[in-house]
XYZ file of N, CA and C in Angstrom:
708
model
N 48.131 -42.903 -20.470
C 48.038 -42.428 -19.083
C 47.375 -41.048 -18.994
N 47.666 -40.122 -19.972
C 47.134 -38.728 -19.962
C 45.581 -39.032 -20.169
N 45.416 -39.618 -21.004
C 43.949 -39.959 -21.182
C 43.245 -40.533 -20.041
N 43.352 -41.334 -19.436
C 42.894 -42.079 -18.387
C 42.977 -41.037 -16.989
N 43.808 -39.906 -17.396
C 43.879 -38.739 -15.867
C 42.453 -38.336 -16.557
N 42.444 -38.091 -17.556
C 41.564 -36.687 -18.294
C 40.022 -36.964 -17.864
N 40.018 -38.659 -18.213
C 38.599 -39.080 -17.829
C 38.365 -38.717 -16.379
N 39.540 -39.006 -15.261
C 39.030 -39.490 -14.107
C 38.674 -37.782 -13.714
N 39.470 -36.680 -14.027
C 39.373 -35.442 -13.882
C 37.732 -34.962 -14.210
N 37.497 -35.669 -15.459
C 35.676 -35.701 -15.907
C 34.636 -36.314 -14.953
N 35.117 -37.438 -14.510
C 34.128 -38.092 -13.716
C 34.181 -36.915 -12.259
N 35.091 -36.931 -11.891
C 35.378 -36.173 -10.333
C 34.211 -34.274 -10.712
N 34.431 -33.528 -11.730
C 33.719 -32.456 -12.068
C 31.733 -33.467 -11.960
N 32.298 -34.542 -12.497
C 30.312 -34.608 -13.234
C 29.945 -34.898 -11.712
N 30.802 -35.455 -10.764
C 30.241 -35.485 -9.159
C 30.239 -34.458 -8.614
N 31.106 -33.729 -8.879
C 30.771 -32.616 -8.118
C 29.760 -31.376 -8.589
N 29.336 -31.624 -9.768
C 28.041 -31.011 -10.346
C 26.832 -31.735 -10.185
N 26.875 -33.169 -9.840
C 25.738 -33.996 -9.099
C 25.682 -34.684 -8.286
N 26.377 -34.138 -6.950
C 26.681 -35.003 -5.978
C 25.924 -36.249 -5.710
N 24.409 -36.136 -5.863
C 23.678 -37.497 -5.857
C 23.491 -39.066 -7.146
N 24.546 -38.325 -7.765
C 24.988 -39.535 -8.512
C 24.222 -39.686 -9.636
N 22.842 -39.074 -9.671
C 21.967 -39.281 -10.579
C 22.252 -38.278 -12.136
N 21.542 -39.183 -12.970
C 21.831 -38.144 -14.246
C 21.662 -37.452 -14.376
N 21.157 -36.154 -15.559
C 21.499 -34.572 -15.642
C 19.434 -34.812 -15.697
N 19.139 -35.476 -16.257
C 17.749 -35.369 -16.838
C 16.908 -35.934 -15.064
N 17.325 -36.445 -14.514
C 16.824 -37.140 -12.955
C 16.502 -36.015 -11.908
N 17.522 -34.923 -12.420
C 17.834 -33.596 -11.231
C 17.118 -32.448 -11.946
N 16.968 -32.631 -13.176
C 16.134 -31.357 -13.674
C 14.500 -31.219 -13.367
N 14.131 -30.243 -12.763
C 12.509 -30.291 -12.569
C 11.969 -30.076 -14.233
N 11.015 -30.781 -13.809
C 9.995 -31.222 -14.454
C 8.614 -29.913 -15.437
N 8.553 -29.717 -15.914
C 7.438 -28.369 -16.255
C 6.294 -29.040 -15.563
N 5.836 -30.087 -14.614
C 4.701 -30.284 -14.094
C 5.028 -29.869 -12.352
N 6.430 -30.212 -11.870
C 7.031 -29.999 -10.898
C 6.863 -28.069 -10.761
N 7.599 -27.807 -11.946
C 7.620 -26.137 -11.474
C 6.056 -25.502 -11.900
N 5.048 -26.007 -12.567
C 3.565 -25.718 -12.222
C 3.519 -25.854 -10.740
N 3.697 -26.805 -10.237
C 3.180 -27.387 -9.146
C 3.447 -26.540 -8.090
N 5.267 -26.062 -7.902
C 5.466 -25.043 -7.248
C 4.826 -23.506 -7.426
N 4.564 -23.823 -8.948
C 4.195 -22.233 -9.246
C 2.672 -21.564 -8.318
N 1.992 -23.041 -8.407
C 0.614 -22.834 -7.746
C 0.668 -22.811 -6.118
N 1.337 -23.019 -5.506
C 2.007 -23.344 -4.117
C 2.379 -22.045 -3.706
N 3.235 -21.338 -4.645
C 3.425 -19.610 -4.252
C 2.387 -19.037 -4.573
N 1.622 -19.101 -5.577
C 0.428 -18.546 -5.842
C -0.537 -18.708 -4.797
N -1.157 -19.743 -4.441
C -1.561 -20.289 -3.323
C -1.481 -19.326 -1.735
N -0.122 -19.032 -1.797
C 0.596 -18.594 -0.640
C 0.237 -16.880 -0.552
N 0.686 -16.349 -1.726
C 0.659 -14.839 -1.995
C -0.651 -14.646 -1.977
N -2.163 -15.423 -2.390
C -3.122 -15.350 -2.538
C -3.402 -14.843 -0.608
N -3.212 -15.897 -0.034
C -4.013 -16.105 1.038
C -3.224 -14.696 2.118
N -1.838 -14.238 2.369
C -1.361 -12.802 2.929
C -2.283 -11.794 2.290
N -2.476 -11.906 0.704
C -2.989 -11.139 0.460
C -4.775 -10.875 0.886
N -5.034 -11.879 0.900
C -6.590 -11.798 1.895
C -6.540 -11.983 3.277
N -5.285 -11.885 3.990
C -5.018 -11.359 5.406
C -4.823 -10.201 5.202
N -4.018 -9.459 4.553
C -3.968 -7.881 4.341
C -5.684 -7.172 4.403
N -5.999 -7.866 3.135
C -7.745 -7.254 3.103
C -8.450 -7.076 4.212
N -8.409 -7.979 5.080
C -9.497 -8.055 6.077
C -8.892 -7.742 7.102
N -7.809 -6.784 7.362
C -6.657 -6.105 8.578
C -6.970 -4.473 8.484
N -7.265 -4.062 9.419
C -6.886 -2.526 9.738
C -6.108 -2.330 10.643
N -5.097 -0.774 10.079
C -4.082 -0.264 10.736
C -4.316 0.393 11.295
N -3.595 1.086 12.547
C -3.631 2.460 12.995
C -2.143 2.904 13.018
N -2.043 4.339 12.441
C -1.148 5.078 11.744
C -1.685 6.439 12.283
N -0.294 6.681 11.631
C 0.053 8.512 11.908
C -0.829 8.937 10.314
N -0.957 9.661 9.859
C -0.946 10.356 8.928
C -0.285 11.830 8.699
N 0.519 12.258 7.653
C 0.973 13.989 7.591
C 0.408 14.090 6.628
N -0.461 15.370 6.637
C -1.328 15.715 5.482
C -0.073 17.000 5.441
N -0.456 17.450 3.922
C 0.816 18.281 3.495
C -0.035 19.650 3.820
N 0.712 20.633 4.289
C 0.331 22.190 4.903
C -0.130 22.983 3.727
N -1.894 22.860 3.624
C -2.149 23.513 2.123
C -3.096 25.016 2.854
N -2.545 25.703 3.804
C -2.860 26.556 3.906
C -2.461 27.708 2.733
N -3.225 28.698 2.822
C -2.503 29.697 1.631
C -1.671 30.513 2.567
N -1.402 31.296 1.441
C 0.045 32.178 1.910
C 0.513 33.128 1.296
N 0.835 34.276 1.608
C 1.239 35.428 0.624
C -0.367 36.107 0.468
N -0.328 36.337 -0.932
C -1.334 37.830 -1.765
C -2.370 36.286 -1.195
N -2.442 35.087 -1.467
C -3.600 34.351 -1.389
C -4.790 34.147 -0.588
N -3.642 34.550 1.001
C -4.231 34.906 2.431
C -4.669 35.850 2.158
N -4.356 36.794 2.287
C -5.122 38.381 2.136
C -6.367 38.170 1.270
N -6.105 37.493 0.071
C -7.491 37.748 -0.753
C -8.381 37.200 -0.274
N -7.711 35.414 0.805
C -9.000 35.249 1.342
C -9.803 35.253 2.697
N -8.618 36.209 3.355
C -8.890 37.123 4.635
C -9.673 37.962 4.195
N -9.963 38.680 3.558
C -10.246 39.816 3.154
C -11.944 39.304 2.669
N -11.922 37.777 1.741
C -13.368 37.987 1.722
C -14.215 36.879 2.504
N -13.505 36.857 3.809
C -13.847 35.731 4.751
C -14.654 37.050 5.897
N -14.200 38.695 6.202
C -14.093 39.556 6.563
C -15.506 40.090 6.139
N -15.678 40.227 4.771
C -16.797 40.574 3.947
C -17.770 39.667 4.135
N -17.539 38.967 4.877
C -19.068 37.658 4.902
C -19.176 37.388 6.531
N -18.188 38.286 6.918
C -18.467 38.709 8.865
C -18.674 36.583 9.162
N -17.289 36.000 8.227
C -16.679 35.216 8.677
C -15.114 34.695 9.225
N -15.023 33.467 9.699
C -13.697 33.100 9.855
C -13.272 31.415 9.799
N -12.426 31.731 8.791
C -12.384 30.034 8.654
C -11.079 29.429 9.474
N -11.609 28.370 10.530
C -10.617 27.676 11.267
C -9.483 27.166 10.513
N -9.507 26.753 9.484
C -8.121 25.884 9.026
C -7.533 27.048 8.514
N -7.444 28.528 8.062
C -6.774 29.361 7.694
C -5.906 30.008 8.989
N -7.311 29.966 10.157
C -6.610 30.852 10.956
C -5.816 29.695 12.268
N -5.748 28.137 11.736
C -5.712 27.791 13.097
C -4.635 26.364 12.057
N -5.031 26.137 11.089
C -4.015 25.635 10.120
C -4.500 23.557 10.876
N -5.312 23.499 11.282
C -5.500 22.563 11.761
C -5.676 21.269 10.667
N -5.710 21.759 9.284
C -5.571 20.503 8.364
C -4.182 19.977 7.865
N -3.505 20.424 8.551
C -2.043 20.277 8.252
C -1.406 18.813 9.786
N -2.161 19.117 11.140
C -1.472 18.431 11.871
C -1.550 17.061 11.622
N -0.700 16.594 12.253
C -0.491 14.643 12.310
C -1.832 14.728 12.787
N -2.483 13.489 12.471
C -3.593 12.692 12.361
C -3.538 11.205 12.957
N -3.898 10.872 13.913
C -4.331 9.093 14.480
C -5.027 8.592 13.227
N -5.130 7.446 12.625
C -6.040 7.551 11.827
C -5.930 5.660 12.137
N -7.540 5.307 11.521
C -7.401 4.076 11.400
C -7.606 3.759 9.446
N -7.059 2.844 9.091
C -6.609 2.581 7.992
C -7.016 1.087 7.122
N -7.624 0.591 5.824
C -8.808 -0.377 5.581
C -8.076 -0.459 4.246
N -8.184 -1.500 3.669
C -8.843 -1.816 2.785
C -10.064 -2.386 1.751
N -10.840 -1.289 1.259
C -12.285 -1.123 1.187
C -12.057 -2.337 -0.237
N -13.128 -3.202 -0.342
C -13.127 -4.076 -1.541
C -14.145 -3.474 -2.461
N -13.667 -4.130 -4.039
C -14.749 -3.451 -5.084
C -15.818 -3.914 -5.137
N -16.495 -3.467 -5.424
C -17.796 -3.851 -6.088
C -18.541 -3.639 -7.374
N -19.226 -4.523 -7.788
C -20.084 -4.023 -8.721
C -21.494 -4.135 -9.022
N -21.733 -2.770 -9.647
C -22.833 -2.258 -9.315
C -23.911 -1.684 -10.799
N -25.398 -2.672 -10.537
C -26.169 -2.213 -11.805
C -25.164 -2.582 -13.372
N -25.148 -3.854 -13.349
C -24.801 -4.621 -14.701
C -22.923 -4.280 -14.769
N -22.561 -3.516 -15.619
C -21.024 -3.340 -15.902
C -20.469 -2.267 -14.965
N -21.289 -1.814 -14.105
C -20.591 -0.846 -13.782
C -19.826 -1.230 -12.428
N -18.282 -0.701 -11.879
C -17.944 -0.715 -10.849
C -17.164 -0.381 -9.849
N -17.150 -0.595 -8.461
C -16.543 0.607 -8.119
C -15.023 0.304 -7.168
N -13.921 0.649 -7.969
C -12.858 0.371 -7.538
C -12.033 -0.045 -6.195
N -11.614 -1.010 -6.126
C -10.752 -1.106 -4.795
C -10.136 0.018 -4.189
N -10.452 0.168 -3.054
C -9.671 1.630 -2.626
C -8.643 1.250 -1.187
N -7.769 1.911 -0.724
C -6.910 2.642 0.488
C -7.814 3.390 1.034
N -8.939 3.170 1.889
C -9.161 4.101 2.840
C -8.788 4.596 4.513
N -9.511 5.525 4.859
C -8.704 5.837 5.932
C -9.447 6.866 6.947
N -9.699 7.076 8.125
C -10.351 7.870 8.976
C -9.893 8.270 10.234
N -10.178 9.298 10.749
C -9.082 9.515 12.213
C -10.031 8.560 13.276
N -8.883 8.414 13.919
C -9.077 7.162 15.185
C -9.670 7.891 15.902
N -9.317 9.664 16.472
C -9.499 10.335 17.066
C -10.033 11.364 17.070
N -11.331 12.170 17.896
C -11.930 13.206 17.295
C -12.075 14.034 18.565
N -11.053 14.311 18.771
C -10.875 15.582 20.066
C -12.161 17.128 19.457
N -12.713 16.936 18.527
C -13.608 18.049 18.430
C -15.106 17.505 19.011
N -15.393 16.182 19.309
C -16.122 15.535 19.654
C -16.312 15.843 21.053
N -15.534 16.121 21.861
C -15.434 16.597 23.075
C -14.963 17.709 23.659
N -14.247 18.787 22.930
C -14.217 19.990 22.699
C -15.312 20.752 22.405
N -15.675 20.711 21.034
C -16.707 21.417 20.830
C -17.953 20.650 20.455
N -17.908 19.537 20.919
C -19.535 18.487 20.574
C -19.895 18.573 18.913
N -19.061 18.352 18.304
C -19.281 18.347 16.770
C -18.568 16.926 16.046
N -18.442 16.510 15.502
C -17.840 15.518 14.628
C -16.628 15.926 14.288
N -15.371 15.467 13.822
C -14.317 15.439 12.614
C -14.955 15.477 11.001
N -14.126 16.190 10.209
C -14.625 15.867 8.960
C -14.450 14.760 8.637
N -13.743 13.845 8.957
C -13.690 12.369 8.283
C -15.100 11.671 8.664
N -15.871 12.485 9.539
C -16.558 11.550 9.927
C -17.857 11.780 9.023
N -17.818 13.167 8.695
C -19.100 14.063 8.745
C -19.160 13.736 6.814
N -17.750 13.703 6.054
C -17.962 14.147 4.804
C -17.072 12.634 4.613
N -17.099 11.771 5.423
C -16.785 10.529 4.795
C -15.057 10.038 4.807
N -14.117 8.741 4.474
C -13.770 8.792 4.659
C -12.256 9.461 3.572
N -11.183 9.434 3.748
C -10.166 9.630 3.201
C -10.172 8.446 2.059
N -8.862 8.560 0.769
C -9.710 7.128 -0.059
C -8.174 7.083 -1.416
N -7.532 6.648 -1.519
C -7.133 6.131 -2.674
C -7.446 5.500 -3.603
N -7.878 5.043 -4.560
C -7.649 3.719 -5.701
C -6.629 3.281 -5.947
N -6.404 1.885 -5.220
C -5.399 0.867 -5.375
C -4.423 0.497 -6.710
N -5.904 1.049 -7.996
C -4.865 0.657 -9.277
C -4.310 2.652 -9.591
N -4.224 3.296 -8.952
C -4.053 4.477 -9.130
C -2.713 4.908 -8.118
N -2.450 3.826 -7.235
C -0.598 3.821 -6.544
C 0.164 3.039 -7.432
N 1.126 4.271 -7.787
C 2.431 4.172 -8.434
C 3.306 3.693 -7.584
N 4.068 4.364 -6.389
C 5.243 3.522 -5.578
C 4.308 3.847 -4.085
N 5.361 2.393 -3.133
C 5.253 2.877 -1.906
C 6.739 2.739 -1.354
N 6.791 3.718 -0.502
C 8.459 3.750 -0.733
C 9.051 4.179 1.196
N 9.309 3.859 1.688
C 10.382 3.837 2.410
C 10.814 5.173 2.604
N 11.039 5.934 3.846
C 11.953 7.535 3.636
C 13.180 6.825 3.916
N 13.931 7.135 2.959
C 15.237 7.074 3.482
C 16.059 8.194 3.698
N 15.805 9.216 2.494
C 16.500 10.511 2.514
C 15.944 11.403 3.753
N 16.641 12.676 3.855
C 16.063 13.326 4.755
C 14.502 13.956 4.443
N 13.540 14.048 5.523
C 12.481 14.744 5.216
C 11.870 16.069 4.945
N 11.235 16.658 3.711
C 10.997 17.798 3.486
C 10.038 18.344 4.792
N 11.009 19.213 5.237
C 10.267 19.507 6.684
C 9.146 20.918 6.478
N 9.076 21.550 5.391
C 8.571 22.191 5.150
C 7.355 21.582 4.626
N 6.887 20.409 4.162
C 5.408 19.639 3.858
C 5.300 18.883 5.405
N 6.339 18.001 6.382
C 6.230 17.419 6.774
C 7.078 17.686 8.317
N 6.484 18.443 8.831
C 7.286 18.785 10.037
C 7.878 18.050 11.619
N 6.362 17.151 11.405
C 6.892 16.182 12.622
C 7.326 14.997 12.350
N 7.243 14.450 11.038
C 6.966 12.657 10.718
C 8.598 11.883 11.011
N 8.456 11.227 11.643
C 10.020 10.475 12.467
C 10.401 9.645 11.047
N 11.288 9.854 10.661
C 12.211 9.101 9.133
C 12.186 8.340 9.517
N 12.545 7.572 10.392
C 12.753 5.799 10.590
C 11.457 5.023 10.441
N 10.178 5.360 10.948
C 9.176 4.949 10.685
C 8.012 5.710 9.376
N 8.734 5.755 8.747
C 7.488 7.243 7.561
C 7.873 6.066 6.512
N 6.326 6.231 5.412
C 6.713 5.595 4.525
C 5.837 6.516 3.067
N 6.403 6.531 1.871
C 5.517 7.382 0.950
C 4.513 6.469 0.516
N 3.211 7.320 -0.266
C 2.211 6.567 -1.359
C 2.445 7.582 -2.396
N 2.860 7.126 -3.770
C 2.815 8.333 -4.772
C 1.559 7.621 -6.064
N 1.085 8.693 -6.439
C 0.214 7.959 -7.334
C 0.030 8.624 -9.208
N -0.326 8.148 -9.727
C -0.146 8.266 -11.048
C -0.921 9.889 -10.903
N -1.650 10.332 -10.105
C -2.013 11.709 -10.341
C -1.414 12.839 -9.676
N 0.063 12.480 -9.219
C 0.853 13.087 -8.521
C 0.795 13.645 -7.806
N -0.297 13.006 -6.627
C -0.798 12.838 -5.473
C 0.027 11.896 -4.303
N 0.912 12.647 -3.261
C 1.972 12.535 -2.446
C 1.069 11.758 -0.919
N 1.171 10.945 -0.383
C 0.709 10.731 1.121
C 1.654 10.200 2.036
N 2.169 10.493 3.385
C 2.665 10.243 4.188
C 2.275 9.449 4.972
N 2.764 8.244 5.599
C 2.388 7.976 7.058
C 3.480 7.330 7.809
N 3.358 7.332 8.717
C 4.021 6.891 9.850
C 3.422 5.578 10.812
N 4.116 4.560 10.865
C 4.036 3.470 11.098
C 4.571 3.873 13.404
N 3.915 2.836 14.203
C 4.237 2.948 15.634
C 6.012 2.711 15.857
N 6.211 1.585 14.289
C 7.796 0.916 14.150
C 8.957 0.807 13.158
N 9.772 0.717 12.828
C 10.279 0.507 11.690
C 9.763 -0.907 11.269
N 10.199 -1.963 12.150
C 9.479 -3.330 11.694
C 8.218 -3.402 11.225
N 7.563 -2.773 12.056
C 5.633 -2.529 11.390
C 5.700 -1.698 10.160
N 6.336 -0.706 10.159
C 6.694 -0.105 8.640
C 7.102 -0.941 7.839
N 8.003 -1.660 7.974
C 8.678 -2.669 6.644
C 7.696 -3.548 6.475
N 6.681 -3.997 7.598
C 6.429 -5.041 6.892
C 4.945 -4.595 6.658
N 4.470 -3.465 6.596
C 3.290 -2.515 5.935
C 4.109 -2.457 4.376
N 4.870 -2.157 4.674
C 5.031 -1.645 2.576
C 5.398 -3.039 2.487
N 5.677 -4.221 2.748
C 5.801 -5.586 2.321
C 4.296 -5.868 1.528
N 2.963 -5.853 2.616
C 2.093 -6.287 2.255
C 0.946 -5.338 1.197
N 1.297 -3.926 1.581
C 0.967 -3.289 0.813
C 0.960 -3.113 -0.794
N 2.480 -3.294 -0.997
C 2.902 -3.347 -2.111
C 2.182 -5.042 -2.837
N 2.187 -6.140 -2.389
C 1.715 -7.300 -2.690
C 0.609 -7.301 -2.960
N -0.517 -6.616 -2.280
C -1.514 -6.194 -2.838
C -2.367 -5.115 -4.063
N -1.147 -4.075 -3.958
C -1.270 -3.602 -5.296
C -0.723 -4.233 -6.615
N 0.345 -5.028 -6.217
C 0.878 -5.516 -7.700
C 0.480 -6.934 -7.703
N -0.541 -7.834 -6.614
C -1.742 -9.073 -7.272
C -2.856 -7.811 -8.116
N -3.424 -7.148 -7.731
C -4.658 -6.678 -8.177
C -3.914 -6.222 -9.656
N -2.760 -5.355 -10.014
C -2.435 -4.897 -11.351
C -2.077 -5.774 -12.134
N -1.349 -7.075 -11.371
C -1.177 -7.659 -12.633
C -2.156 -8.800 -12.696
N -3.508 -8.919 -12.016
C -4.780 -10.038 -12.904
C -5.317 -8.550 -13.507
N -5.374 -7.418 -13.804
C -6.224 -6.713 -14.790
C -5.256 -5.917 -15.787
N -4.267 -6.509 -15.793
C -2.945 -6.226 -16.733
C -3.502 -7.607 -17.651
N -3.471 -9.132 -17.258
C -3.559 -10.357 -17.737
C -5.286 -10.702 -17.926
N -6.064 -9.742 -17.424
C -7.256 -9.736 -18.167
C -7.937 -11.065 -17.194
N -7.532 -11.202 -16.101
C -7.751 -12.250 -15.195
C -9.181 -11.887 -14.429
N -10.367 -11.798 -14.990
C -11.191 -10.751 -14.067
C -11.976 -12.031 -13.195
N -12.101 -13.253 -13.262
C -12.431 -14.220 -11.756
C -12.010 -14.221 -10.712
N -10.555 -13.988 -11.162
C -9.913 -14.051 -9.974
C -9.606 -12.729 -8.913
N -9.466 -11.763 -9.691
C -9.489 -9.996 -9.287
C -11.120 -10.352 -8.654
N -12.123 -10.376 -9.230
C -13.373 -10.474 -8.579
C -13.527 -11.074 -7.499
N -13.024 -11.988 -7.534
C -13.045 -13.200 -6.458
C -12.211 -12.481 -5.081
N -10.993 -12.152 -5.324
C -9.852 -11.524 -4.584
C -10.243 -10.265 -4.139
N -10.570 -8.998 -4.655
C -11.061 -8.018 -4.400
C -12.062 -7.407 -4.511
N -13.401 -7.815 -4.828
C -14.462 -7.465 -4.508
C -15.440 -8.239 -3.924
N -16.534 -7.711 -3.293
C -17.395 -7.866 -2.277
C -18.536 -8.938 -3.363
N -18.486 -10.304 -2.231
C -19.081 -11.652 -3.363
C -20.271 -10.950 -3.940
N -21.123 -11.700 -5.320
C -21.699 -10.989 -5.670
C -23.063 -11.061 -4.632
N -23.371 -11.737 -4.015
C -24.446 -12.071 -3.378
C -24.443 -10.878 -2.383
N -23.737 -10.483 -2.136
C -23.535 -9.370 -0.464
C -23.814 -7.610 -1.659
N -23.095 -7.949 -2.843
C -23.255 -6.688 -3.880
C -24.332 -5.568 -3.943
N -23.906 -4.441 -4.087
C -25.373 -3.800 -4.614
C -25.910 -4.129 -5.821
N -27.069 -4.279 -5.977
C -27.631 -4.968 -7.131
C -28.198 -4.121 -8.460
């Protein structure tokens, strides 16, 4: 009788570990099954990621306050004075304010046999109130645009902590998100939302870590294919 509980106790576990009745080998996927899925996410991550590419943002930007300060001002008050000049961003600090900016991702190319030129984060102000002020251009416009290299971001990160208000005086924490990069090079921006923020460092991040890991895996068809400009459109 103990025996005959013991079995039925076995059968009742093997159903309830396969409710569909089928054997252990019937329910296990297949290594052609989980290819199959594997290419299906691949598939999937491929194609956001060439919606990301061909999307521009508009964003805040905080550029960090690199005015000088202390003995530095003076030395270069002093020979701004001697040249019966005056430089606006010292005396008016105007490279420090929030920035409109519109925001790209520029694709690589390559150029004249092996050579080529990296995927970048670029970026330009939306807005050029000196354009109608003083009838002149913005520098983004004049000396080109703002520019990362994609394989050169380390994190993108979320503010969660409080903000160093001394680099960053206006940027709203709920919507700010960091870029840090292997040359310990800091960038701020600010998203219109938190939702548009989350789901900026969603796609952001997906795009830096497809591009690192096909030139981590030596994958260069597909990096080519994915991030740079076909060869036919190329400089030659």
């Amino acid at each position: 009788d103990e025996e005959e509980e013991e079995e039925e106790e076995e059968d009742y576990d093997d159903i309830a570990a396969n409710p569909s009745g089928s054997p252990w080998y019937a329910t296990t996927p297949t290594l052609q099954n989980v290819r199959k899925k594997a290419l299906r996410e691949d598939s999937s991550i491929a194609e956001t990621v060439q919606n990301a590419m061909n999307r521009t943002w508009t964003l805040t930007w905080h550029p960090i306050d690199q005015r000088p300060t202390g003995e530095e001002k003076k030395t270069k008050m002093t020979l701004l004075k001697s040249l019966n000049t005056c430089s606006p961003i010292i005396m008016e600090g105007s490279n420090s304010s929030p920035r409109c900016i519109r925001l790209w991702f520029e694709r690589g190319n390559r150029i004249r046999g092996n050579n080529i030129v990296e995927p970048k984060l670029m970026w330009r102000d939306a807005y050029h109130p000196e354009l109608t002020s003083h009838r002149k251009l913005n520098e983004s416009t004049t000396n080109g645009p703002q520019q990362i290299c994609l394989l050169s971001i380390c994190r993108i990160l979320e503010v969660k902590d409080s903000i160093d208000r001394t680099k960053y005086p206006f940027a709203k924490k709920s919507c700010s998100f960091l870029i840090r990069t292997c040359d310990d090079d800091e960038f701020l921006f600010e998203a219109p939302t938190e939702n548009e923020r989350d789901e900026l460092i969603y796609l952001w991040k997906l795009v830096v870590a497809r591009l690192a890991s096909q030139a981590v895996v030596g994958d260069g068809d597909k990096m080519v294919g994915e991030f740079f400009v076909p060869s036919h459109l190329g400089v030659p």
